[in-house]
Coordinates of C-alpha atoms and ligand atoms in Angstrom, one line a residue:
M8 CA 208.2 53.5 158.1
A9 CA 204.7 54.9 158.9
V10 CA 202.5 52.9 157.2
T11 CA 198.1 54.1 156.6
V12 CA 195.4 51.6 155.0
A13 CA 191.7 52.6 155.1
S14 CA 189.0 51.0 153.2
A15 CA 185.7 52.1 152.2
P16 CA 182.1 49.9 150.7
A17 CA 181.2 48.4 147.5
K18 CA 176.9 50.6 147.4
I19 CA 173.9 50.1 145.2
I20 CA 170.7 52.2 144.8
L21 CA 168.2 50.4 146.0
F22 CA 165.7 53.2 145.0
G23 CA 165.3 57.0 143.0
E24 CA 168.7 56.5 140.6
H25 CA 168.4 59.7 138.6
A26 CA 166.1 61.4 140.3
V27 CA 168.1 61.7 142.6
V28 CA 170.7 63.8 139.5
Y29 CA 166.6 66.4 140.5
G30 CA 166.5 66.8 144.5
R31 CA 163.9 63.7 144.6
P32 CA 164.9 62.0 147.6
A33 CA 166.7 58.3 147.2
I34 CA 167.8 55.1 149.4
A35 CA 171.6 53.8 149.0
V36 CA 173.9 50.6 150.6
P37 CA 177.3 49.8 151.4
I38 CA 178.8 46.5 150.8
S39 CA 181.4 45.8 153.1
Q40 CA 181.5 42.7 151.8
V41 CA 182.9 44.1 148.4
R42 CA 185.9 46.5 148.9
A43 CA 188.7 49.6 148.2
E44 CA 192.1 49.5 149.9
A45 CA 194.3 53.4 149.9
I46 CA 198.3 51.8 151.9
V47 CA 199.9 55.1 152.1
E48 CA 203.2 54.4 152.7
D49 CA 206.3 56.4 153.6
S50 CA 209.1 56.7 150.7
L51 CA 213.0 56.8 150.5
M52 CA 212.3 58.4 147.2
H53 CA 211.3 62.3 146.2
G54 CA 207.4 62.7 144.8
I55 CA 204.5 60.9 145.2
K56 CA 204.6 57.5 143.2
L57 CA 200.4 56.0 142.7
R58 CA 200.7 52.9 142.0
A59 CA 197.2 50.2 140.9
P60 CA 197.8 46.8 140.1
D61 CA 195.2 44.8 139.7
L62 CA 195.0 47.8 137.2
G63 CA 199.4 47.7 135.9
R64 CA 199.6 51.0 136.3
E65 CA 202.2 53.1 138.3
S66 CA 202.8 56.2 137.9
W67 CA 203.9 59.8 139.5
L68 CA 202.1 62.3 140.3
T69 CA 203.6 65.0 138.7
E70 CA 203.0 63.1 135.7
A71 CA 199.3 62.2 136.0
Q72 CA 196.4 63.6 134.3
D73 CA 194.1 66.4 135.7
S74 CA 190.9 63.4 134.9
D75 CA 192.4 60.3 136.4
P76 CA 190.9 60.0 140.0
F77 CA 193.1 58.5 141.5
A78 CA 195.8 61.3 141.3
R79 CA 192.5 63.6 142.1
A80 CA 191.6 62.5 144.5
V81 CA 195.2 62.3 146.2
Q82 CA 195.2 66.8 145.6
I83 CA 192.2 66.7 147.5
V84 CA 193.7 66.0 150.4
L85 CA 196.7 68.0 149.2
E86 CA 195.3 71.0 148.4
T87 CA 192.7 71.7 150.9
A88 CA 195.0 71.3 153.6
P89 CA 198.6 72.6 151.8
V90 CA 201.2 71.8 153.9
S91 CA 204.7 73.1 153.8
R92 CA 206.7 70.3 151.6
L93 CA 205.2 67.8 150.1
P94 CA 206.1 64.3 151.8
D95 CA 207.3 61.7 149.2
L96 CA 205.1 58.1 150.1
T97 CA 203.2 55.3 148.4
I98 CA 200.2 55.5 147.8
T99 CA 198.5 52.1 145.8
V100 CA 195.0 51.2 145.4
R101 CA 193.0 47.6 144.9
S102 CA 189.7 46.5 144.8
T103 CA 187.5 43.8 144.6
I104 CA 184.6 46.0 143.5
P105 CA 183.9 45.7 140.0
I106 CA 184.6 49.0 138.0
A107 CA 181.5 50.6 135.6
S108 CA 179.1 49.2 137.2
G109 CA 177.0 50.9 139.0
L110 CA 178.7 50.0 142.6
G111 CA 180.1 52.4 143.3
S112 CA 184.0 51.6 142.2
G113 CA 184.9 55.2 141.8
A114 CA 183.7 56.6 144.4
A115 CA 184.3 53.8 147.3
M116 CA 188.5 53.9 145.5
A117 CA 188.4 58.0 146.5
A118 CA 187.5 57.5 150.0
A119 CA 189.5 54.9 150.9
V120 CA 192.8 56.7 149.6
I121 CA 191.8 60.8 151.0
R122 CA 191.2 58.5 154.5
S123 CA 194.4 57.0 154.5
L124 CA 195.9 59.9 153.1
A125 CA 194.1 61.5 155.7
Q126 CA 195.4 59.7 158.9
H127 CA 198.7 58.8 157.3
L128 CA 198.9 63.2 157.2
G129 CA 197.5 63.7 160.7
L130 CA 194.8 65.3 159.4
T131 CA 191.8 64.5 161.6
D132 CA 189.7 67.2 160.8
L133 CA 189.5 65.6 157.1
A134 CA 189.3 61.8 158.5
T135 CA 186.0 61.9 159.2
D136 CA 182.9 60.8 157.6
Q137 CA 181.7 64.6 157.3
Q138 CA 184.3 65.1 155.3
V139 CA 186.3 62.3 153.3
S140 CA 182.7 62.7 151.5
A141 CA 182.5 65.9 151.3
L142 CA 186.0 65.3 149.2
C143 CA 185.2 62.5 147.3
Y144 CA 182.4 64.4 146.4
Q145 CA 184.4 66.5 144.6
V146 CA 186.7 63.5 142.8
E147 CA 182.9 62.0 141.5
R148 CA 182.4 64.7 139.3
L149 CA 185.1 64.0 137.3
L150 CA 184.0 61.2 136.6
H151 CA 180.3 61.8 137.1
G152 CA 179.9 65.6 135.6
T153 CA 176.7 66.8 137.9
P154 CA 176.1 63.4 140.3
S155 CA 173.6 63.3 142.8
G156 CA 175.8 63.0 145.5
I157 CA 174.5 59.8 146.8
D158 CA 177.9 58.1 146.1
N159 CA 180.1 59.9 147.5
T160 CA 177.6 60.1 151.0
V161 CA 177.2 56.1 151.3
V162 CA 180.4 54.8 150.8
A163 CA 181.8 57.6 153.1
Y164 CA 179.4 57.0 155.8
E165 CA 179.2 53.2 155.0
R166 CA 175.0 52.6 156.0
P167 CA 171.9 53.0 154.6
V168 CA 171.1 56.4 153.3
F169 CA 167.5 58.7 152.6
F170 CA 169.0 61.1 150.5
V171 CA 168.0 64.1 148.8
R172 CA 170.0 66.2 146.8
Q173 CA 169.4 69.5 147.8
E174 CA 170.9 73.5 148.8
P175 CA 172.8 74.6 151.1
S176 CA 173.3 71.0 152.8
N177 CA 171.4 67.6 150.6
R178 CA 169.4 65.9 154.0
I179 CA 171.0 63.3 155.0
E180 CA 169.5 59.8 157.0
P181 CA 170.5 56.7 158.2
F182 CA 167.1 54.9 158.3
T183 CA 166.7 51.6 160.8
V184 CA 165.6 48.0 159.0
A185 CA 162.6 45.8 161.0
T186 CA 163.2 42.6 158.5
P187 CA 166.7 42.2 157.5
L188 CA 166.3 41.8 153.5
H189 CA 168.5 39.4 151.2
M190 CA 169.6 41.2 147.9
L191 CA 170.9 39.2 145.5
V192 CA 173.4 41.5 143.3
A193 CA 174.1 40.0 139.2
D194 CA 176.1 41.7 137.3
T195 CA 174.8 42.2 133.6
G196 CA 178.7 41.9 132.3
E197 CA 177.8 45.1 129.8
V198 CA 180.2 48.2 130.6
S199 CA 177.9 50.9 130.6
M200 CA 179.3 54.1 131.8
T201 CA 177.4 56.6 134.4
R202 CA 178.8 60.9 133.2
D203 CA 176.7 59.3 129.5
V204 CA 174.0 57.7 130.6
V205 CA 173.9 60.9 133.4
E206 CA 174.1 63.1 130.5
D207 CA 171.8 61.3 127.7
V208 CA 168.7 61.5 130.9
G209 CA 170.1 65.8 131.0
R210 CA 168.9 65.7 126.6
R211 CA 165.9 64.0 127.5
W212 CA 165.0 65.7 130.0
Q213 CA 166.0 69.5 128.2
K214 CA 163.5 67.8 124.9
D215 CA 160.4 66.7 127.4
P216 CA 160.6 68.2 130.9
E217 CA 157.5 67.5 131.3
K218 CA 157.2 63.5 130.9
F219 CA 161.1 62.9 133.3
E220 CA 159.9 66.0 135.9
Q221 CA 156.9 62.9 135.9
L222 CA 158.8 59.9 135.7
F223 CA 161.4 61.9 139.0
N224 CA 158.0 63.1 140.6
S225 CA 157.5 58.6 140.1
C226 CA 160.7 57.7 141.9
G227 CA 160.4 59.6 144.7
R228 CA 157.0 59.1 145.9
V229 CA 158.3 55.3 145.7
A230 CA 161.7 56.6 147.9
D231 CA 159.4 58.0 150.4
E232 CA 157.2 54.6 150.7
A233 CA 160.0 52.0 150.1
R234 CA 161.5 53.8 153.6
M235 CA 158.1 54.1 155.3
A236 CA 157.9 50.1 154.5
I237 CA 161.7 49.3 155.2
R238 CA 161.6 51.0 157.9
K239 CA 157.7 48.5 159.4
G240 CA 159.7 46.2 157.8
D241 CA 156.7 44.8 154.5
P242 CA 159.4 42.9 152.4
K243 CA 157.0 42.9 149.6
R244 CA 155.6 46.3 149.3
V245 CA 160.1 46.9 148.7
G246 CA 159.5 43.9 146.2
R247 CA 156.3 45.3 144.2
L248 CA 158.0 49.2 144.8
M249 CA 161.0 48.0 143.1
Q250 CA 159.1 46.6 140.1
E251 CA 157.0 50.1 140.2
N252 CA 161.2 51.8 140.0
Q253 CA 161.7 50.1 136.8
V254 CA 159.1 51.0 135.2
Y255 CA 159.5 54.7 135.7
L256 CA 163.1 54.0 134.8
R257 CA 162.8 51.8 131.4
E258 CA 160.7 54.3 130.6
M259 CA 163.5 56.8 131.2
T260 CA 165.4 54.4 128.5
V261 CA 167.9 53.6 131.2
S262 CA 167.0 49.4 131.1
S263 CA 168.7 46.6 129.0
T264 CA 167.7 43.7 127.2
R265 CA 170.2 42.4 129.2
L266 CA 169.2 44.1 132.4
E267 CA 164.7 42.9 131.5
Q268 CA 166.5 39.6 130.2
L269 CA 167.5 38.6 134.7
I270 CA 164.4 41.1 135.9
A271 CA 162.5 38.8 134.6
A272 CA 164.4 35.1 135.4
A273 CA 164.7 37.1 139.1
I274 CA 160.8 37.2 139.4
L275 CA 160.4 33.9 137.3
A276 CA 162.4 32.1 139.9
G277 CA 160.4 34.0 143.3
A278 CA 161.8 37.0 144.1
L279 CA 160.3 39.3 145.5
G280 CA 161.1 42.7 143.5
A281 CA 164.3 43.4 140.9
K282 CA 164.5 46.6 139.3
L283 CA 168.1 47.8 138.1
S284 CA 170.6 49.6 140.1
G285 CA 173.0 52.7 139.4
A286 CA 173.1 54.2 135.7
G287 CA 171.8 51.6 133.5
R288 CA 172.6 50.5 130.2
G289 CA 174.2 47.6 131.6
G290 CA 176.1 47.1 135.2
N291 CA 174.2 45.2 137.5
M292 CA 170.3 44.6 138.7
I293 CA 169.5 44.3 142.3
A294 CA 166.6 40.9 143.0
L295 CA 165.1 40.8 146.5
V296 CA 164.2 38.1 148.5
D297 CA 162.4 35.8 150.7
K298 CA 165.0 34.2 152.9
E299 CA 164.4 30.9 151.7
N300 CA 164.7 31.7 148.1
V301 CA 168.0 33.1 147.6
D302 CA 170.3 29.9 146.6
K303 CA 167.2 29.0 143.8
V304 CA 167.6 32.8 143.0
R305 CA 170.7 32.9 142.1
N306 CA 170.7 29.7 140.7
R307 CA 168.3 30.7 137.4
L308 CA 170.6 34.4 137.5
L309 CA 173.4 32.7 136.8
S310 CA 172.1 31.1 134.0
A311 CA 170.5 33.0 133.1
G312 CA 174.0 35.3 132.3
A313 CA 174.1 37.3 135.2
K314 CA 178.6 37.0 135.2
S315 CA 178.7 37.7 138.8
V316 CA 176.0 37.6 141.5
L317 CA 177.1 38.6 145.2
I318 CA 174.4 37.9 147.8
S319 CA 174.4 40.9 150.2
V320 CA 171.8 41.4 153.6
L321 CA 170.7 45.1 154.6
T322 CA 170.1 45.4 157.6
Ligands
PMV402 O1 176.2 53.8 138.3 P1 176.0 54.3 140.3 O2 176.4 53.1 140.9 O3 177.8 54.7 140.3 O4 174.7 55.2 140.0 C1 174.7 56.7 139.2 C2 173.3 57.0 140.3 C3 172.4 57.9 139.5 O5 172.5 58.4 140.2 C4 172.5 57.3 138.2 C5 173.6 59.2 139.6 C6 173.5 60.0 140.6 O6 175.0 60.7 140.5 O7 173.4 59.5 141.6

């Protein structure tokens, strides 16, 4: 019996979260060592069974709620390429990506499900990076409300991207990294729902559009400058720009005490720059460090209370 496996990486936003929702540029990169995987198998039982053993979950597609992103990812593929008879399948998802912590676990799960199911059904047109990203975006809308599209893009393409949300189609530019950037990704352990934070920023923007438009412009400028600094191979400048971006995120009220503690610990231990990554109010922070400082900053983050610290080298 046929089995098809596909996976997708975690991601971090290096620059421009929140502002990206409002059309400003942002930079995101994949973190390939933590991934979501989907396994599609032909089944002897009638219907499509969805399994998420890590979450202790098993249900039939027909029983799933509309708000279930796993089921939605499957339905989106079936709706986009209608088949005369629904196949009999078991779809299993597994993930090593921490959930609700700014690493794009939902997007990675959806991308893995969409790609593996499209491949399994021979729908090669739907299994391209571009299509996986577009279908994944529809699932993201369930999770986020008004996602910018950056998460689905970076997990589907699995490449660093400079991204601008725009009509009729988003600007997606992969970019070169002149000098490897050593990044630490530390988890505060605080769970934060992207949708809630994005909605709250939206309310604050409506109350004080002038202030928020200025903050978003500043974040966009920082993302532009960061792309140049990454291209030129100037990690010190990238670090300073991270610090600057964090000032704007703090003003947007999306930082938290835990995030600030970890950011301060990283800087004290010699990081070139540090900021929250993703929606904020919990989740992850990232620190850019010189190669020889990786262990020192990592240990400092752990003793400052980080629940876990991933090391990722952007090349
Ligand atoms: O929390 P995450 O990692 O899913 O990132 C959200 C990024 C935002 O800019 C806050 C929202 C978005 O859709 O881009």
